[in-house]
Short mmCIF file of C-alpha atoms in Angstrom, two decimals:
data_model
loop_
_atom_site.label_atom_id
_atom_site.label_comp_id
_atom_site.label_asym_id
_atom_site.label_seq_id
_atom_site.Cartn_x
_atom_site.Cartn_y
_atom_site.Cartn_z
CA MET A 715 8.54 15.57 -5.02
CA ALA A 716 12.54 15.05 -4.38
CA PHE A 717 13.29 14.73 -1.65
CA ALA A 718 16.40 13.54 0.88
CA LEU A 719 16.80 11.22 4.05
CA VAL A 720 20.04 10.66 5.62
CA ALA A 721 20.33 7.04 7.56
CA GLU A 722 22.49 6.25 10.70
CA LYS A 723 23.62 2.82 8.99
CA LEU A 724 22.87 1.91 5.31
CA PHE A 725 23.08 -1.38 3.74
CA ASP A 726 23.41 -0.91 0.78
CA GLY A 727 24.06 -4.50 -0.73
CA GLU A 728 27.29 -5.32 -0.15
CA ARG A 729 28.20 -3.43 3.08
CA ILE A 730 26.98 -1.54 5.93
CA LEU A 731 27.79 2.21 6.06
CA GLU A 732 27.53 4.86 8.58
CA ASP A 733 25.97 8.44 8.25
CA VAL A 734 24.80 8.30 4.77
CA SER A 735 22.65 10.47 2.49
CA LEU A 736 20.70 9.76 -0.04
CA ILE A 737 18.75 11.52 -2.23
CA ILE A 738 15.58 10.59 -4.07
CA ASP A 739 14.85 12.40 -7.25
CA ASP A 740 11.28 13.44 -8.65
CA ASP A 741 10.60 9.64 -10.79
CA GLY A 742 11.31 7.72 -7.43
CA ARG A 743 14.33 6.80 -8.01
CA ILE A 744 18.12 6.95 -6.01
CA ALA A 745 19.71 10.30 -7.37
CA SER A 746 22.64 10.05 -5.07
CA VAL A 747 24.31 8.60 -2.40
CA GLY A 748 27.09 10.27 -0.39
CA LYS A 749 28.58 12.18 3.01
CA SER A 750 26.87 15.06 2.41
CA PRO A 751 23.09 15.31 3.96
CA GLN A 752 21.46 18.53 3.06
CA SER A 753 20.09 20.88 6.11
CA SER A 754 16.28 19.23 4.73
CA ALA A 755 17.19 15.75 4.82
CA THR A 756 14.99 13.42 7.43
CA TYR A 757 16.95 11.72 9.46
CA LEU A 758 16.14 7.64 9.94
CA GLN A 759 17.52 5.74 13.10
CA GLY A 760 18.33 2.72 11.79
CA LEU A 761 19.47 0.34 9.58
CA LEU A 762 18.10 1.28 5.76
CA ALA A 763 17.99 -1.95 3.40
CA PRO A 764 17.44 -2.59 -0.51
CA GLY A 765 13.49 -3.68 -0.11
CA LEU A 766 12.85 -7.57 0.02
CA VAL A 767 11.26 -9.26 -3.58
CA ASP A 768 8.94 -12.57 -3.38
CA VAL A 769 8.72 -14.41 -6.07
CA GLN A 770 5.93 -16.60 -4.27
CA VAL A 771 3.35 -14.64 -3.05
CA ASN A 772 -0.36 -16.64 -3.04
CA GLY A 773 -1.72 -13.90 -0.88
CA GLY A 774 -2.29 -11.52 2.05
CA GLY A 775 -4.07 -8.91 4.33
CA GLY A 776 -6.57 -11.64 4.21
CA VAL A 777 -6.81 -12.18 0.35
CA LEU A 778 -5.96 -15.05 -1.83
CA PHE A 779 -5.05 -14.56 -5.31
CA ASN A 780 -6.94 -17.94 -6.35
CA GLN A 781 -10.00 -16.00 -4.73
CA GLU A 782 -9.86 -12.68 -5.99
CA PRO A 783 -7.69 -12.77 -8.98
CA ASN A 784 -8.76 -8.47 -9.33
CA VAL A 785 -6.51 -5.19 -9.03
CA ALA A 786 -8.14 -4.33 -5.91
CA GLY A 787 -6.85 -8.19 -4.54
CA LEU A 788 -3.27 -7.23 -5.50
CA ARG A 789 -3.24 -3.81 -3.91
CA THR A 790 -4.43 -5.46 -0.65
CA MET A 791 -1.79 -7.79 -1.27
CA GLY A 792 0.77 -5.85 -2.00
CA GLU A 793 -0.20 -3.36 0.95
CA ALA A 794 -0.02 -6.43 4.21
CA HIS A 795 3.29 -7.97 2.48
CA ALA A 796 4.98 -4.23 2.46
CA ARG A 797 3.99 -4.11 6.41
CA PHE A 798 7.28 -7.00 6.19
CA GLY A 799 9.71 -5.14 3.82
CA THR A 800 8.27 -6.79 0.30
CA THR A 801 8.33 -4.26 -2.34
CA ALA A 802 8.67 -6.42 -5.24
CA PHE A 803 6.85 -9.37 -5.61
CA LEU A 804 5.02 -12.18 -7.81
CA PRO A 805 1.58 -12.77 -7.36
CA THR A 806 1.24 -16.72 -7.62
CA LEU A 807 -1.76 -18.83 -8.70
CA ILE A 808 -1.65 -22.39 -7.38
CA THR A 809 -3.63 -24.76 -9.87
CA ASP A 810 -6.97 -23.59 -10.90
CA CYS A 811 -9.26 -23.58 -13.80
CA LEU A 812 -8.38 -21.94 -17.25
CA ASP A 813 -10.91 -18.61 -16.69
CA ILE A 814 -9.07 -17.75 -13.58
CA MET A 815 -5.88 -18.11 -15.03
CA GLN A 816 -7.07 -16.41 -17.53
CA ASP A 817 -8.31 -13.64 -14.97
CA ALA A 818 -5.11 -13.66 -13.11
CA ALA A 819 -3.60 -12.75 -16.37
CA ASN A 820 -6.19 -10.09 -16.82
CA ALA A 821 -5.50 -8.74 -13.25
CA VAL A 822 -1.75 -8.58 -13.06
CA SER A 823 -1.97 -6.82 -16.51
CA ALA A 824 -4.31 -4.23 -15.25
CA ALA A 825 -1.71 -3.39 -11.59
CA LEU A 826 0.93 -3.23 -13.92
CA HIS A 827 -0.50 -0.58 -15.99
CA GLN A 828 -2.09 1.22 -13.00
CA GLN A 829 1.46 1.04 -11.49
CA VAL A 830 -0.13 -0.96 -8.24
CA PRO A 831 2.78 -0.75 -6.17
CA GLY A 832 4.88 -3.96 -5.19
CA VAL A 833 3.10 -6.31 -8.22
CA ILE A 834 6.43 -6.83 -11.16
CA GLY A 835 4.94 -10.19 -12.59
CA ILE A 836 2.87 -13.26 -12.02
CA HIS A 837 3.78 -16.83 -10.70
CA PHE A 838 1.81 -19.83 -11.93
CA GLU A 839 2.43 -22.30 -9.88
CA GLY A 840 0.73 -25.21 -11.50
CA PRO A 841 -1.46 -26.39 -13.68
CA HIS A 842 1.56 -28.93 -15.04
CA LEU A 843 2.08 -30.81 -12.06
CA SER A 844 2.00 -34.21 -10.79
CA VAL A 845 -0.56 -35.74 -9.02
CA PRO A 846 1.87 -37.49 -6.39
CA LYS A 847 3.98 -34.64 -5.15
CA LYS A 848 0.62 -32.12 -6.01
CA GLY A 849 0.03 -30.86 -2.25
CA THR A 850 -2.36 -29.36 -1.29
CA HIS A 851 -2.73 -28.12 -4.88
CA GLU A 852 -6.52 -29.33 -6.31
CA GLN A 853 -6.08 -32.88 -8.34
CA SER A 854 -8.81 -31.78 -10.58
CA PHE A 855 -7.31 -28.99 -12.29
CA ILE A 856 -3.99 -30.78 -12.87
CA ARG A 857 -4.40 -30.73 -16.60
CA PRO A 858 -1.28 -31.02 -19.54
CA LEU A 859 -0.56 -27.88 -21.22
CA SER A 860 -3.08 -26.61 -23.99
CA ASP A 861 -3.53 -24.11 -26.33
CA GLU A 862 -5.63 -22.39 -24.04
CA GLU A 863 -2.26 -22.02 -21.31
CA TRP A 864 -0.07 -21.29 -24.50
CA GLN A 865 -2.10 -17.96 -25.24
CA ILE A 866 -1.43 -17.23 -21.89
CA TYR A 867 1.90 -17.89 -20.91
CA ALA A 868 2.75 -15.68 -24.55
CA ARG A 869 1.45 -12.43 -23.54
CA GLU A 870 4.19 -9.66 -23.43
CA ASP A 871 1.80 -7.76 -20.83
CA LEU A 872 2.13 -9.06 -17.58
CA GLY A 873 5.71 -8.34 -16.50
CA ILE A 874 8.27 -11.43 -15.89
CA LYS A 875 6.51 -14.65 -16.06
CA VAL A 876 7.44 -17.67 -14.48
CA VAL A 877 5.68 -21.59 -14.33
CA THR A 878 6.22 -23.81 -11.98
CA LEU A 879 5.78 -27.22 -13.58
CA ALA A 880 6.55 -30.93 -13.40
CA PRO A 881 8.78 -31.89 -15.49
CA GLU A 882 8.04 -35.14 -16.35
CA THR A 883 4.68 -33.85 -17.57
CA VAL A 884 5.53 -31.39 -20.09
CA PRO A 885 7.58 -32.40 -23.11
CA MET A 886 10.97 -30.69 -23.36
CA GLU A 887 10.28 -29.17 -26.13
CA ASP A 888 7.72 -27.05 -24.25
CA ILE A 889 10.53 -26.33 -21.39
CA SER A 890 12.27 -24.74 -24.51
CA ARG A 891 9.65 -23.35 -25.84
CA LEU A 892 8.30 -20.89 -22.74
CA SER A 893 12.19 -20.45 -21.80
CA SER A 894 12.11 -18.90 -25.51
CA MET A 895 9.43 -17.11 -25.05
CA GLY A 896 10.64 -15.37 -21.77
CA VAL A 897 8.91 -17.24 -19.24
CA ARG A 898 11.11 -18.42 -16.29
CA VAL A 899 10.58 -22.42 -15.97
CA CYS A 900 11.21 -23.80 -12.38
CA LEU A 901 10.55 -27.16 -11.60
CA GLY A 902 8.55 -28.77 -8.61
CA HIS A 903 5.80 -30.19 -7.46
CA SER A 904 7.21 -33.49 -8.90
CA ASN A 905 8.07 -36.77 -8.54
CA ALA A 906 11.08 -36.74 -11.24
CA ASP A 907 14.32 -39.07 -11.53
CA GLY A 908 17.26 -36.74 -12.26
CA LYS A 909 17.56 -37.70 -15.86
CA THR A 910 13.63 -35.83 -16.42
CA VAL A 911 16.09 -33.22 -14.19
CA ARG A 912 18.83 -32.72 -16.02
CA SER A 913 16.73 -32.77 -19.48
CA ALA A 914 14.58 -30.05 -18.72
CA LEU A 915 16.99 -27.93 -16.84
CA GLN A 916 19.54 -28.33 -20.26
CA ALA A 917 15.89 -27.28 -21.95
CA GLY A 918 15.40 -24.12 -20.26
CA ALA A 919 14.53 -24.51 -16.89
CA VAL A 920 16.58 -22.19 -14.52
CA GLY A 921 15.20 -23.02 -10.78
CA PHE A 922 13.22 -25.26 -8.31
CA THR A 923 9.99 -23.80 -6.77
CA HIS A 924 10.74 -24.85 -2.77
CA LEU A 925 13.26 -26.87 -2.38
CA TYR A 926 12.72 -30.18 -0.49
CA ASN A 927 8.83 -29.92 -0.59
CA ALA A 928 6.86 -31.41 -2.99
CA MET A 929 9.86 -33.19 -5.19
CA SER A 930 11.52 -36.70 -5.58
CA PRO A 931 13.63 -36.74 -2.56
CA LEU A 932 17.82 -37.65 -2.75
CA HIS A 933 18.61 -41.37 -2.19
CA SER A 934 22.06 -43.18 -2.53
CA ARG A 935 21.12 -43.96 -6.35
CA GLU A 936 19.04 -41.85 -7.76
CA PRO A 937 19.64 -37.71 -7.25
CA GLY A 938 15.82 -37.63 -7.41
CA MET A 939 14.59 -33.48 -8.20
CA VAL A 940 16.30 -33.05 -4.22
CA GLY A 941 19.40 -34.13 -5.23
CA SER A 942 19.31 -32.80 -9.29
CA ALA A 943 18.92 -28.82 -7.33
CA LEU A 944 21.66 -29.40 -4.78
CA VAL A 945 24.13 -30.35 -7.48
CA SER A 946 23.10 -28.09 -10.55
CA ASP A 947 25.36 -24.84 -10.07
CA GLU A 948 23.41 -22.91 -12.52
CA ALA A 949 19.80 -22.88 -10.88
CA TRP A 950 18.04 -21.48 -8.49
CA CYS A 951 16.06 -22.68 -5.17
CA GLY A 952 13.57 -20.71 -3.18
CA ILE A 953 13.10 -22.02 0.55
CA ILE A 954 10.77 -21.27 2.69
CA ALA A 955 11.83 -20.81 5.73
CA ASP A 956 9.42 -21.39 8.51
CA GLY A 957 10.41 -24.11 10.62
CA HIS A 958 7.56 -25.85 9.22
CA HIS A 959 8.57 -26.85 5.43
CA VAL A 960 12.10 -26.92 5.72
CA SER A 961 14.81 -28.31 8.91
CA ALA A 962 17.47 -25.72 10.10
CA GLU A 963 19.85 -28.59 9.15
CA ALA A 964 18.24 -28.92 5.82
CA ILE A 965 18.59 -25.25 4.96
CA THR A 966 22.49 -25.60 6.65
CA LEU A 967 22.78 -28.04 3.71
CA ALA A 968 21.64 -26.48 1.16
CA LEU A 969 24.03 -22.96 1.62
CA LYS A 970 26.92 -25.35 1.77
CA VAL A 971 25.95 -26.70 -1.65
CA LYS A 972 24.55 -24.11 -3.65
CA PRO A 973 27.05 -21.93 -5.06
CA ARG A 974 26.57 -18.16 -3.46
CA GLY A 975 23.81 -16.54 -4.85
CA LYS A 976 21.33 -19.51 -5.71
CA LEU A 977 19.32 -20.14 -2.80
CA LEU A 978 16.62 -17.56 -2.28
CA LEU A 979 14.59 -16.83 0.57
CA VAL A 980 10.26 -17.59 -0.07
CA THR A 981 7.32 -17.00 1.83
CA ASP A 982 4.89 -19.07 0.00
CA ALA A 983 2.38 -16.78 2.35
CA MET A 984 -0.79 -17.64 2.14
CA SER A 985 -4.29 -15.03 2.79
CA LEU A 986 -3.89 -14.85 6.63
CA VAL A 987 -0.48 -13.01 6.42
CA GLY A 988 -1.21 -9.53 8.25
CA SER A 989 -4.69 -10.82 8.90
CA ASP A 990 -6.31 -11.98 11.93
CA ALA A 991 -7.94 -14.21 10.87
CA LEU A 992 -7.32 -17.92 12.22
CA SER A 993 -9.16 -20.21 8.71
CA PHE A 994 -9.87 -19.65 5.58
CA PRO A 995 -11.38 -21.65 2.38
CA LEU A 996 -9.34 -23.34 -0.21
CA PHE A 997 -11.06 -25.39 -2.92
CA ASP A 998 -13.48 -28.20 -0.82
CA ARG A 999 -11.13 -27.94 2.08
CA VAL A 1000 -10.40 -25.39 5.25
CA VAL A 1001 -6.83 -24.69 6.04
CA THR A 1002 -6.39 -23.67 9.66
CA ARG A 1003 -3.57 -21.83 11.33
CA GLU A 1004 -2.02 -22.77 14.48
CA GLY A 1005 0.33 -20.30 15.55
CA ASP A 1006 2.32 -19.75 11.87
CA LYS A 1007 1.34 -23.53 10.89
CA LEU A 1008 -1.17 -23.53 8.02
CA THR A 1009 -2.81 -26.93 7.94
CA SER A 1010 -5.45 -28.14 5.31
CA SER A 1011 -8.66 -29.83 6.67
CA THR A 1012 -6.75 -33.33 4.84
CA GLY A 1013 -3.99 -32.67 6.70
CA GLU A 1014 -0.71 -31.54 4.48
CA LEU A 1015 1.24 -28.42 4.86
CA ALA A 1016 -1.05 -25.56 2.98
CA GLY A 1017 1.41 -22.87 2.19
CA SER A 1018 3.28 -20.90 4.42
CA HIS A 1019 2.19 -17.87 7.26
CA LEU A 1020 5.99 -16.36 6.53
CA ASP A 1021 6.98 -13.03 5.45
CA MET A 1022 10.19 -11.79 4.06
CA MET A 1023 11.51 -10.16 6.70
CA GLY A 1024 11.39 -12.84 9.52
CA ALA A 1025 12.35 -15.61 7.03
CA VAL A 1026 15.77 -12.87 6.93
CA ARG A 1027 15.29 -12.99 10.36
CA ASN A 1028 14.29 -17.04 10.66
CA ILE A 1029 17.94 -17.94 8.24
CA SER A 1030 19.73 -15.69 10.39
CA ASP A 1031 19.05 -16.96 13.88
CA TRP A 1032 18.74 -21.34 12.52
CA CYS A 1033 21.65 -20.93 10.22
CA GLY A 1034 24.14 -18.31 11.21
CA LEU A 1035 24.15 -16.30 8.33
CA ASP A 1036 24.91 -12.41 8.55
CA ILE A 1037 22.76 -10.84 8.43
CA CYS A 1038 24.14 -9.14 4.91
CA GLU A 1039 23.48 -12.32 3.21
CA SER A 1040 20.29 -12.94 4.53
CA LEU A 1041 19.45 -9.86 2.81
CA ARG A 1042 20.96 -10.08 -0.32
CA MET A 1043 18.34 -13.51 0.02
CA ALA A 1044 15.62 -11.80 -0.20
CA SER A 1045 16.63 -8.89 -2.03
CA LEU A 1046 19.70 -8.98 -4.70
CA TYR A 1047 19.49 -12.96 -5.44
CA PRO A 1048 16.07 -12.89 -6.25
CA CYS A 1049 16.51 -9.85 -8.54
CA GLN A 1050 19.42 -11.99 -10.14
CA PHE A 1051 16.94 -14.85 -10.38
CA LEU A 1052 13.92 -13.28 -12.12
CA GLY A 1053 16.59 -10.73 -13.87
CA SER A 1054 15.35 -7.70 -13.00
CA GLN A 1055 17.20 -4.71 -11.02
CA GLY A 1056 16.90 -4.37 -7.42
CA GLY A 1057 18.38 -5.20 -4.43
CA SER A 1058 20.77 -2.24 -4.26
CA ILE A 1059 20.81 0.98 -2.65
CA ALA A 1060 22.73 2.84 -5.69
CA PRO A 1061 22.41 5.69 -7.30
CA GLY A 1062 20.08 5.15 -10.86
CA THR A 1063 18.08 2.30 -9.09
CA LYS A 1064 14.77 2.37 -7.80
CA ALA A 1065 14.01 3.76 -4.19
CA ASN A 1066 13.02 0.87 -2.66
CA PHE A 1067 14.03 0.57 0.60
CA ILE A 1068 13.45 -0.35 4.22
CA LEU A 1069 14.01 0.82 7.57
CA LEU A 1070 14.70 -1.86 10.17
CA ASP A 1071 15.25 -1.71 13.68
CA ARG A 1072 17.70 -3.09 15.89
CA ASN A 1073 15.86 -5.92 16.65
CA PHE A 1074 15.44 -6.16 12.04
CA ASN A 1075 11.52 -5.71 12.25
CA VAL A 1076 10.45 -3.75 9.60
CA GLN A 1077 9.31 0.39 10.19
CA LYS A 1078 9.16 1.82 7.30
CA THR A 1079 8.57 0.86 3.84
CA TRP A 1080 9.39 3.34 0.38
CA ILE A 1081 8.59 1.64 -3.09
CA GLY A 1082 9.24 3.61 -6.12
CA GLY A 1083 10.54 6.70 -3.75
CA ARG A 1084 6.92 6.70 -1.76
CA GLN A 1085 6.79 5.55 1.56
CA VAL A 1086 4.15 3.18 1.66
CA TYR A 1087 4.22 1.65 5.27
CA GLY A 1088 5.29 3.07 8.51
CA GLU A 1089 4.68 6.51 10.19
#
C-alpha cells in the first residue's frame, strides 16, 4: 500500500536536505522525493538515510550461517542486523565441507524466491584459502577448487555471488572463469606475493576481503597482498572497523591511499550480534565474547561483534570522516562493488532506508517499503 513520509532531515546519498517528503508506491519503491508533503504523511524526527549494505555477514541473532544453513536461519540473521541499519546483506559461509556449501546455496536460493528481507546473494569465504593465513577457518576443510564447487558457483539462482580465495591456491585461468560466470572474486586469507596478486587482479579479481587481516603484509621490497591492495586503484577493499581487527591509523592510511569509493565497511559479524549470548561453538573450538571482542579458544580473533551502524560511527569518530562519507562507505560503495542498485534515496530506487537519531543510532528500518524494525 502506498504511503507518504516527511523527514526532518534526509541524506539522499549525496547531501543532507531538510523537511523532505517521500512517497512510497505499492511495489516498495520510492515514487517521489520533494518538498510538497501530503496531509496524510507521517513525520519522522531525525535523519533518514539509505539502508546499509553488508557484504560479509557470518551470522546474527544467535544464528551462525555455517550451523544453520536454512531459510529460517537467514530470516533470523536479517532481522538481527536490520536493528542496526542493514537492509541488504550477503550471508557469508566460511570454509566448510561440500554438503554445508550445498545446503547454504539451497537456502539462499529459497530465501531469494521467498523474498526474505535483506538477503541479496551469498558470499563463500573459502574453502580455497592459504593454510598459513587461515585465521579461524577450519584447516581440514581447506581444499583446491573441484568440480563440485564449480557446480555451486555456476548456479544462476543465488543472486549476487562473491567468492573469497587465496590466489596462490587457485590457477589464474580459474579466476578468469569465475569472473566470466558473474562471480565477484575477492582475494583474502592469502600469503601471496605482489606478483601473484597483480596476476589475480588482471585475471578478473575485483576486491580484497577484510583489508590487512589474514593477508601477507607490506614490506619495503615486497608489497605483499596488503601493499598490492592499497596501490590498486580499481580494486575494492572491505575493512572491519571494530577496533580489534584494524587500528584507526591503518584505516586512515587506507582512506588516504585508496581512491574515494574503493574502501567499504563490512562487519564480518558472527552469531552473537543481536544476541545476549557470550559464546558459541565453532567446529571443535569455542568462541567467547569479552566486550565487543570475539576470541577463539585457540587464541585468534574469530569474526567480529560489530554491526554496520557501529562501523559507521567508529570510522567517523576515529578517522574524522564526515558522517555522509561514512554512510556512503556502508551503503553506496558496497552497492558499487556488488554492481547493484542502492545507496541513495531517489525516485525509482527500492525503498530501503533507516531513521537515525542525533547520536546516529538506528530508530527504524524499512526494506522494500516495509518497516521491519522500530515502533
